[in-house]
Coordinates of C-alpha atoms in Angstrom, one line a residue:
M1 CA 18.0 -1.9 20.8
T2 CA 17.1 -2.9 23.9
G3 CA 14.8 -1.4 26.9
N4 CA 17.8 -1.0 29.1
G5 CA 18.3 2.7 27.3
A6 CA 19.0 4.4 30.9
A7 CA 22.0 1.8 31.5
T8 CA 23.7 2.4 28.4
G9 CA 23.2 6.1 28.3
V10 CA 20.9 5.8 25.5
A11 CA 17.2 7.1 25.9
T12 CA 14.8 4.5 25.3
A13 CA 11.6 5.6 23.2
Q14 CA 9.6 5.5 25.9
E15 CA 11.5 7.8 28.0
L16 CA 11.6 10.5 24.3
A17 CA 8.4 10.6 24.1
E18 CA 8.0 11.2 28.1
R19 CA 10.6 13.9 28.3
A20 CA 9.2 15.6 25.3
L21 CA 5.6 15.7 26.9
E22 CA 7.1 17.1 30.1
L23 CA 8.6 19.8 28.4
S24 CA 6.0 20.6 26.2
R25 CA 4.1 24.4 27.0
A26 CA 1.7 24.1 24.3
D27 CA -2.1 23.0 25.3
G28 CA -1.8 19.7 24.0
A29 CA 1.1 17.4 22.6
V30 CA 1.5 14.4 21.2
V31 CA 4.8 12.5 20.2
L32 CA 5.4 9.4 18.3
V33 CA 8.7 8.0 18.6
D34 CA 9.3 5.1 15.4
E35 CA 12.4 3.1 15.9
S36 CA 13.2 1.1 12.5
S37 CA 15.5 -1.6 11.7
T38 CA 15.6 -3.0 7.8
A39 CA 17.7 -5.8 6.7
N40 CA 18.2 -6.5 2.8
L41 CA 19.7 -8.7 -0.2
R42 CA 20.4 -7.1 -3.9
W43 CA 21.3 -9.6 -6.8
A44 CA 22.0 -9.3 -10.5
N45 CA 22.9 -11.4 -13.6
N46 CA 22.4 -14.3 -10.9
T47 CA 24.8 -13.3 -8.4
L48 CA 24.2 -11.7 -4.9
T49 CA 25.6 -8.2 -4.8
T50 CA 25.0 -6.3 -1.6
N51 CA 23.4 -7.1 1.6
G52 CA 22.9 -4.9 4.7
V53 CA 21.1 -3.8 7.9
A54 CA 20.2 -0.5 8.5
E55 CA 18.6 1.2 12.0
G56 CA 17.0 4.6 12.5
R57 CA 14.8 6.7 15.0
T58 CA 12.7 9.4 14.1
V59 CA 10.6 11.6 16.8
T60 CA 7.4 13.7 15.7
V61 CA 6.2 16.2 17.9
I62 CA 2.8 17.8 17.1
S63 CA 2.0 20.4 19.2
T64 CA -1.4 22.3 19.8
V65 CA -2.2 25.8 20.9
N66 CA -5.4 27.3 21.7
G67 CA -6.5 31.1 20.4
A68 CA -9.1 33.0 20.1
Q69 CA -9.6 32.2 16.4
G70 CA -9.5 28.2 17.4
T71 CA -6.9 25.7 18.1
S72 CA -4.0 25.6 16.1
A73 CA -1.3 22.8 15.3
A74 CA 2.2 21.7 14.0
V75 CA 4.2 19.0 13.2
L76 CA 7.9 18.7 12.9
S77 CA 9.7 15.4 12.6
R78 CA 13.6 14.5 13.0
S79 CA 16.0 12.2 13.2
G80 CA 19.2 11.7 15.8
V81 CA 17.4 13.0 18.4
D82 CA 18.3 12.3 21.8
R83 CA 18.3 14.1 25.4
D84 CA 20.1 16.8 25.0
T85 CA 18.1 17.7 21.3
I86 CA 14.5 16.9 22.4
E87 CA 13.9 20.1 23.8
D88 CA 15.0 21.8 20.9
L89 CA 12.2 19.9 19.1
V90 CA 9.6 20.5 21.3
R91 CA 9.9 24.2 21.2
A92 CA 10.4 24.6 17.5
S93 CA 6.9 22.5 17.3
E94 CA 5.4 24.8 19.6
Q95 CA 6.9 28.0 17.8
A96 CA 5.4 26.7 14.6
A97 CA 2.2 25.9 16.4
R98 CA 1.8 29.7 17.4
D99 CA 2.9 30.9 13.8
A100 CA 0.2 28.9 12.2
G101 CA -3.6 29.6 11.8
P102 CA -5.9 27.9 13.1
A103 CA -6.7 24.5 12.2
E104 CA -9.6 23.2 10.7
D105 CA -9.8 19.7 11.5
A106 CA -9.0 20.8 15.7
Q107 CA -10.7 18.1 17.8
P108 CA -9.8 17.1 21.6
L109 CA -6.7 15.1 21.7
V110 CA -7.6 10.8 22.5
G111 CA -7.8 10.1 26.2
S112 CA -6.1 7.2 28.1
P113 CA -7.6 4.0 26.5
S114 CA -8.0 1.0 28.9
A115 CA -4.9 -0.1 30.7
A116 CA -5.0 -3.5 28.4
A117 CA -4.5 -1.4 25.5
C118 CA -1.2 0.2 27.1
A119 CA 0.2 -3.0 28.3
E120 CA 2.7 -3.0 25.5
W121 CA 3.8 0.5 26.2
G122 CA 7.1 -0.4 28.1
E123 CA 8.3 -3.1 26.2
A124 CA 11.5 -2.7 23.8
P125 CA 11.0 -2.0 20.2
A126 CA 10.7 -5.4 17.9
G127 CA 13.8 -5.5 15.4
T128 CA 14.9 -7.2 12.6
S129 CA 18.2 -8.8 11.2
I130 CA 19.9 -10.6 7.9
D131 CA 18.9 -13.8 9.8
V132 CA 15.4 -13.2 8.8
F133 CA 16.7 -14.5 5.5
A134 CA 17.8 -17.8 6.7
S135 CA 15.5 -20.2 4.6
F136 CA 14.9 -17.4 1.9
A137 CA 19.0 -17.1 1.0
P138 CA 19.8 -20.8 0.5
A139 CA 16.5 -21.1 -2.0
L140 CA 17.5 -17.9 -3.5
G141 CA 21.0 -19.7 -4.4
E142 CA 19.2 -22.7 -5.8
A143 CA 16.8 -20.3 -8.1
F144 CA 20.3 -18.8 -9.3
E145 CA 21.8 -21.8 -10.5
A146 CA 18.6 -23.6 -12.0
A147 CA 18.6 -19.8 -14.2
R148 CA 22.2 -20.3 -14.9
A149 CA 21.2 -23.7 -16.4
G150 CA 18.1 -22.6 -18.3
G151 CA 20.0 -19.5 -19.7
R152 CA 18.3 -16.9 -17.6
L153 CA 19.5 -14.2 -15.6
L154 CA 17.9 -13.2 -12.3
F155 CA 17.7 -9.5 -11.0
G156 CA 16.0 -8.4 -8.0
F157 CA 15.9 -7.7 -4.2
A158 CA 14.6 -8.5 -0.7
E159 CA 13.9 -6.7 1.9
H160 CA 12.4 -6.6 5.3
S161 CA 11.6 -3.6 7.5
M162 CA 10.7 -3.8 11.4
T163 CA 9.2 -0.1 12.3
T164 CA 7.8 -0.2 16.4
T165 CA 5.8 3.3 16.9
Y166 CA 5.4 4.3 20.3
L167 CA 2.8 7.1 20.6
A168 CA 1.6 9.4 23.2
T169 CA -0.2 12.3 24.4
S170 CA -0.7 14.6 27.1
A171 CA -4.0 13.4 27.1
G172 CA -2.7 10.3 28.6
L173 CA -2.8 7.9 25.8
R174 CA 0.3 5.7 25.4
L175 CA 0.2 3.2 22.7
K176 CA 2.9 0.8 21.1
H177 CA 2.5 -1.3 17.5
D178 CA 5.3 -3.2 15.9
Q179 CA 5.1 -3.6 12.2
P180 CA 6.8 -6.0 10.3
T181 CA 7.1 -5.5 6.5
G182 CA 8.7 -7.7 4.1
T183 CA 8.6 -7.1 -0.1
L184 CA 10.3 -9.3 -2.9
E185 CA 10.6 -8.3 -6.2
L186 CA 12.0 -11.0 -8.8
N187 CA 13.3 -10.1 -12.4
A188 CA 14.1 -12.8 -14.9
K189 CA 15.7 -12.0 -18.5
S190 CA 17.1 -13.5 -21.7
P191 CA 20.7 -12.6 -22.1
D192 CA 19.8 -10.5 -24.7
F193 CA 17.9 -8.4 -22.6
V194 CA 14.7 -8.4 -24.7
R195 CA 12.4 -10.6 -22.6
S196 CA 11.9 -9.7 -19.1
A197 CA 9.2 -11.3 -16.8
W198 CA 8.9 -9.8 -13.0
A199 CA 7.3 -11.4 -9.8
G200 CA 6.4 -9.8 -6.5
A201 CA 5.7 -10.8 -2.8
Y202 CA 4.6 -9.5 0.2
T203 CA 5.4 -11.4 3.3
K204 CA 5.6 -10.5 7.4
D205 CA 9.1 -12.6 7.7
F206 CA 9.9 -14.6 4.4
A207 CA 8.8 -18.0 5.8
D208 CA 6.4 -18.8 3.5
V209 CA 7.8 -17.7 0.1
D210 CA 8.3 -20.0 -2.2
V211 CA 11.3 -18.6 -4.2
A212 CA 11.5 -22.1 -6.5
A213 CA 7.8 -21.6 -7.3
L214 CA 8.5 -17.7 -8.7
G215 CA 11.3 -18.9 -10.4
D216 CA 8.9 -21.6 -12.4
E217 CA 6.4 -19.1 -12.8
L218 CA 9.0 -16.4 -14.4
T219 CA 10.5 -19.4 -16.6
Q220 CA 7.2 -20.1 -18.2
R221 CA 6.5 -16.1 -18.8
L222 CA 10.0 -15.8 -20.4
D223 CA 9.0 -18.7 -22.6
W224 CA 5.9 -17.2 -23.5
Q225 CA 8.0 -14.3 -25.1
K226 CA 9.7 -16.3 -27.4
R227 CA 6.8 -15.7 -30.2
R228 CA 5.9 -11.9 -30.5
V229 CA 2.4 -10.6 -32.1
D230 CA 2.0 -7.0 -32.3
L231 CA -1.4 -5.4 -32.0
P232 CA -3.0 -2.2 -32.1
A233 CA -4.5 0.3 -29.5
G234 CA -8.1 -0.8 -28.8
R235 CA -10.3 -2.1 -26.0
Y236 CA -9.9 -5.9 -25.3
E237 CA -11.0 -8.5 -23.1
T238 CA -8.0 -8.5 -20.4
L239 CA -7.1 -10.3 -17.3
L240 CA -6.0 -8.5 -14.9
P241 CA -3.7 -10.3 -12.1
P242 CA -3.6 -9.5 -8.7
S243 CA -0.9 -7.1 -8.3
A244 CA -2.4 -4.5 -11.0
V245 CA -5.7 -4.5 -9.3
A246 CA -3.9 -3.9 -5.8
D247 CA -2.2 -0.9 -7.2
L248 CA -5.4 0.5 -9.3
Y249 CA -7.4 0.4 -6.1
I250 CA -4.9 1.4 -4.0
Y251 CA -4.9 4.5 -5.9
M252 CA -8.9 4.9 -5.6
S253 CA -8.4 4.7 -1.6
Y254 CA -6.2 7.6 -1.9
V255 CA -8.7 9.5 -3.2
A256 CA -11.5 8.3 -1.0
S257 CA -11.9 11.2 1.5
A258 CA -15.0 12.1 2.7
R259 CA -14.3 15.6 3.4
D260 CA -12.8 16.0 -0.4
A261 CA -15.9 14.3 -2.1
A262 CA -18.4 16.4 0.1
D263 CA -16.7 19.7 -1.6
G264 CA -17.6 18.4 -5.1
R265 CA -13.7 17.5 -6.0
T266 CA -13.8 14.0 -6.4
V267 CA -15.3 10.8 -8.3
F268 CA -17.5 10.3 -4.9
S269 CA -18.7 13.5 -5.0
A270 CA -22.7 13.5 -5.5
P271 CA -23.6 14.8 -9.1
R272 CA -25.1 18.0 -9.3
G273 CA -28.9 18.1 -9.1
E274 CA -28.9 14.4 -7.1
G275 CA -27.1 16.2 -3.7
S276 CA -27.4 14.0 -0.9
A277 CA -27.7 15.1 2.6
H278 CA -23.7 14.9 3.2
G279 CA -23.1 15.6 -0.6
T280 CA -21.4 12.1 -1.6
K281 CA -22.1 8.8 -3.3
V282 CA -22.3 6.9 -0.3
G283 CA -24.9 4.3 -0.4
S284 CA -25.1 4.8 -4.2
R285 CA -24.1 1.0 -6.3
I286 CA -20.7 1.7 -7.9
G287 CA -19.8 -1.9 -8.8
V288 CA -21.3 -5.4 -9.8
E289 CA -23.2 -7.5 -7.3
G290 CA -21.3 -9.3 -4.5
L291 CA -18.0 -7.1 -4.9
R292 CA -16.6 -6.5 -1.4
L293 CA -13.9 -3.9 -0.8
W294 CA -12.3 -3.5 2.8
S295 CA -9.5 -2.7 5.0
D296 CA -9.3 -4.8 8.4
P297 CA -6.2 -4.1 10.9
F298 CA -6.6 -7.8 12.0
A299 CA -6.7 -9.4 8.5
P300 CA -4.5 -12.5 9.0
G301 CA -1.0 -12.1 7.2
L302 CA -1.7 -8.4 6.7
E303 CA -2.1 -7.2 10.1
A304 CA -1.9 -3.5 10.3
A305 CA -1.7 -0.9 13.3
P306 CA -5.1 -0.9 15.3
F307 CA -4.6 2.3 16.2
N308 CA -4.5 5.8 13.9
I309 CA -1.1 7.3 13.4
A310 CA -1.2 10.5 11.5
R311 CA 1.9 12.3 10.8
Y312 CA 0.1 15.2 8.8
S313 CA -3.4 16.4 8.6
S314 CA -5.2 16.2 4.8
G315 CA -8.7 15.4 3.4
S316 CA -8.3 11.8 4.6
Q317 CA -6.2 12.3 8.1
S318 CA -5.9 14.2 11.1
V319 CA -3.6 14.4 13.6
F320 CA -6.1 15.3 16.1
D321 CA -7.1 11.4 15.6
N322 CA -4.0 10.0 16.7
G323 CA -4.6 7.0 19.1
L324 CA -8.4 6.6 17.9
S325 CA -9.0 2.9 17.4
V326 CA -9.0 1.6 13.6
E327 CA -12.5 -0.7 13.0
P328 CA -12.7 -3.2 10.0
V329 CA -14.3 -1.2 7.3
D330 CA -15.9 -2.0 4.2
W331 CA -15.5 0.3 1.6
V332 CA -17.8 -1.2 -1.0
R333 CA -19.9 -4.0 0.1
D334 CA -22.4 -5.8 -2.6
G335 CA -21.2 -3.4 -5.1
V336 CA -22.6 -0.3 -3.0
L337 CA -20.1 2.5 -1.7
E338 CA -20.3 1.9 2.0
R339 CA -18.0 4.2 3.8
L340 CA -15.2 7.0 2.5
V341 CA -12.5 8.0 4.9
T342 CA -13.9 10.3 7.8
T343 CA -11.9 11.8 10.2
R344 CA -13.6 13.1 13.4
H345 CA -14.0 16.4 11.7
S346 CA -15.3 15.5 8.5
A347 CA -18.0 13.0 10.1
A348 CA -19.2 16.4 12.0
T349 CA -19.5 18.0 8.6
T350 CA -20.8 15.9 6.5
G351 CA -22.9 13.4 8.6
L352 CA -20.9 10.3 7.9
P353 CA -19.5 7.9 10.3
L354 CA -15.9 8.0 11.5
A355 CA -14.2 5.6 9.3
L356 CA -10.4 6.3 9.5
P357 CA -7.9 5.1 6.9
G358 CA -6.4 1.5 7.0
D359 CA -3.1 0.3 6.3
N360 CA -4.5 -2.7 4.1
L361 CA -6.8 -3.5 1.4
L362 CA -8.6 -6.5 0.4
M363 CA -11.0 -7.3 -2.1
E364 CA -13.3 -10.5 -3.2
G365 CA -16.2 -11.5 -5.0
P366 CA -19.1 -13.0 -3.8
S367 CA -18.2 -16.7 -3.7
D368 CA -14.6 -16.5 -2.9
A369 CA -14.0 -20.2 -1.8
D370 CA -15.0 -21.2 -5.1
A371 CA -14.0 -18.4 -7.5
P372 CA -11.1 -20.0 -10.1
S373 CA -7.6 -19.1 -10.4
L374 CA -5.6 -16.9 -13.2
E375 CA -4.6 -20.1 -14.3
E376 CA -8.4 -21.1 -14.8
M377 CA -9.6 -17.5 -15.6
T378 CA -6.6 -17.8 -18.3
R379 CA -7.9 -21.2 -19.4
S380 CA -11.6 -20.3 -20.3
T381 CA -10.5 -16.8 -22.2
E382 CA -11.3 -17.7 -25.7
R383 CA -9.3 -14.6 -27.0
G384 CA -8.1 -11.8 -24.9
L385 CA -5.1 -10.2 -22.9
L386 CA -3.3 -11.6 -20.1
L387 CA -1.5 -8.9 -17.6
T388 CA 1.7 -9.0 -15.5
C389 CA 1.7 -5.5 -13.7
L390 CA 0.9 -1.9 -14.6
W391 CA 3.2 1.0 -13.6
Y392 CA 3.7 5.2 -14.2
I393 CA 0.2 5.5 -13.0
R394 CA -1.0 8.9 -12.8
E395 CA -4.4 10.7 -12.4
V396 CA -5.8 12.6 -15.7
D397 CA -9.5 13.5 -14.0
P398 CA -10.8 13.5 -10.5
Q399 CA -13.6 14.2 -11.2
S400 CA -14.1 10.3 -12.8
L401 CA -10.9 8.9 -11.5
L402 CA -9.5 8.6 -14.9
L403 CA -6.1 6.8 -14.5
T404 CA -3.7 6.6 -17.1
G405 CA -0.5 4.2 -16.8
L406 CA 1.9 1.9 -19.0
T407 CA 1.7 -2.3 -18.9
R408 CA 5.1 -3.7 -17.7
D409 CA 7.1 -7.1 -18.1
G410 CA 4.8 -9.0 -20.7
V411 CA 1.4 -8.6 -22.1
Y412 CA 0.6 -12.0 -23.0
L413 CA -2.0 -12.9 -25.9
V414 CA -4.4 -16.0 -25.1
E415 CA -6.1 -17.7 -27.6
G416 CA -8.3 -20.7 -27.0
G417 CA -7.5 -20.9 -23.5
E418 CA -3.6 -20.9 -24.3
V419 CA -1.3 -18.3 -24.2
T420 CA 0.0 -18.4 -27.7
G421 CA 2.9 -15.0 -27.6
V422 CA 3.4 -11.8 -26.3
V423 CA 2.3 -8.3 -27.7
N424 CA 3.7 -5.2 -27.5
N425 CA 2.9 -2.8 -24.5
F426 CA 0.4 -0.5 -24.1
R427 CA -0.8 2.7 -22.6
F428 CA -3.7 2.2 -21.0
N429 CA -6.5 5.1 -19.9
E430 CA -9.2 3.8 -17.3
S431 CA -11.2 4.5 -14.1
P432 CA -10.9 1.9 -11.6
V433 CA -14.4 3.6 -10.1
D434 CA -15.5 2.7 -13.8
L435 CA -13.9 -0.6 -14.0
M436 CA -16.4 -1.9 -10.7
G437 CA -19.6 -2.0 -12.8
R438 CA -17.7 -3.5 -15.8
I439 CA -16.4 -6.5 -13.8
A440 CA -17.0 -9.5 -16.3
E441 CA -15.6 -12.3 -13.3
I442 CA -13.7 -12.1 -10.4
G443 CA -11.2 -14.9 -9.5
R444 CA -9.7 -16.0 -6.3
R445 CA -8.2 -13.2 -3.4
E446 CA -5.0 -14.0 -2.7
Q447 CA -2.0 -12.1 -0.8
C448 CA 0.0 -10.0 -3.3
L449 CA 2.6 -6.9 -3.7
P450 CA 1.5 -4.0 -5.8
R451 CA 4.3 -2.8 -8.7
E452 CA 3.4 0.4 -8.4
W453 CA 3.1 1.1 -5.0
N454 CA 4.7 -0.7 -2.9
D455 CA 7.4 1.8 -1.7
Y456 CA 4.3 3.1 0.4
F457 CA 1.4 0.5 0.6
T458 CA 2.4 -2.8 0.7
R459 CA -0.7 -5.1 2.5
T460 CA -3.2 -6.0 0.2
A461 CA -5.2 -9.1 -1.2
M462 CA -7.0 -9.0 -4.3
P463 CA -8.2 -11.4 -7.0
P464 CA -7.7 -11.8 -10.4
L465 CA -10.4 -9.4 -12.5
R466 CA -12.0 -10.3 -16.1
I467 CA -12.6 -7.0 -17.9
G468 CA -14.5 -7.7 -21.2
D469 CA -13.6 -4.2 -22.9
F470 CA -10.2 -2.6 -21.1
N471 CA -9.2 0.3 -22.8
M472 CA -5.8 0.1 -24.2
S473 CA -5.7 3.5 -25.7
S474 CA -2.4 3.2 -27.2
V475 CA 0.9 1.1 -28.0
S476 CA 3.8 2.1 -26.2
K477 CA 7.3 1.5 -27.0
A478 CA 8.0 0.8 -23.3
S479 CA 9.6 -2.3 -23.1

């Protein structure tokens, strides 16, 4: 879609946003228009099966209504909205706000930023097409040929999306952000489907994806699986690859709400009898020295929206905070819990500084540049397990953030610095917070794709971790 909507008869995103604000009779309004396009490739048995491109638009109207008891708010989103139907959405949002009770997180809507911040408002949305795979597709074809020659089967998919978000408020705010997201998941299997290995990658544009290297990695992992060793449940020295680390700490970030912690509901709540002024563990050591966990909308390769986009309110976000600047935040610094996710409302109630949720997550140790790779950590392992990834992760206990889940697509036995075979899958029981204090070694940070959460959260850079006593609580029959 281009910016010449008036000429073609199709309203532009900006026109819909402005029209919604003109129509609004609420005391305040926020309008979000998301223009999205997605291109994908899918393959099975070394053969491309489908490809396609889809486009869509979603309009979200947030209405706020002042009353004697306070300000209420309501959020409504619809697709397929045009000039003729935008008023229906606005009126429905207003009525829902009138029917709602006062919003606990009510704050003044964000006003106009500097002129420079609004400079992109008038631009057309970015988009994607099947051309994004111009260099990737031939490399994938070569990987198919290599797999056929080696007696392997490749399965998987590649997807690239571009979402342009236009944000406007009745207080004068006008912002735009283009968010590219590319994901690749590649599975290699033996012809009898007994052996299976997985690799994944996050990318902005597929220009940096090395398909041949991923294919070589999967070939090696399938070869490792030719020898099987059955092991019992227990605590094992375990190497967690970046993907598995990302899945654990994305979950931790989901529950890192200052409001919920102050209310005594999470692992970050201050223990009874040791209550701080804000009722949380902020300022307490939770990890080994030198450990850093942070978000930064300007992190190279993992860039995310530099302003807050909230389509609902929760303990971790507020629709009233739409448009606020998102700043880099150290959640954990030198092993100490520095911040929890804090809205304007929860900052006022807890006394903690504002810290809006980021759309990326990074971790590193004290000397990342000199840290070992996962391969180097494997070579220095006398006896332990090397994981591929985790899946089906679920919370067992919110007070400790004890999680359970399964290993998947290869758990390898390392002996004398070499992988000597594949072992059975396990169910694990661990808390990512507790693990922070038990890390034996932190490897070199690298951009990675979470396996469990990549439908929701993709922009991560994590190191491999060595845990001396990772709890494999039971043997799993999953394959």
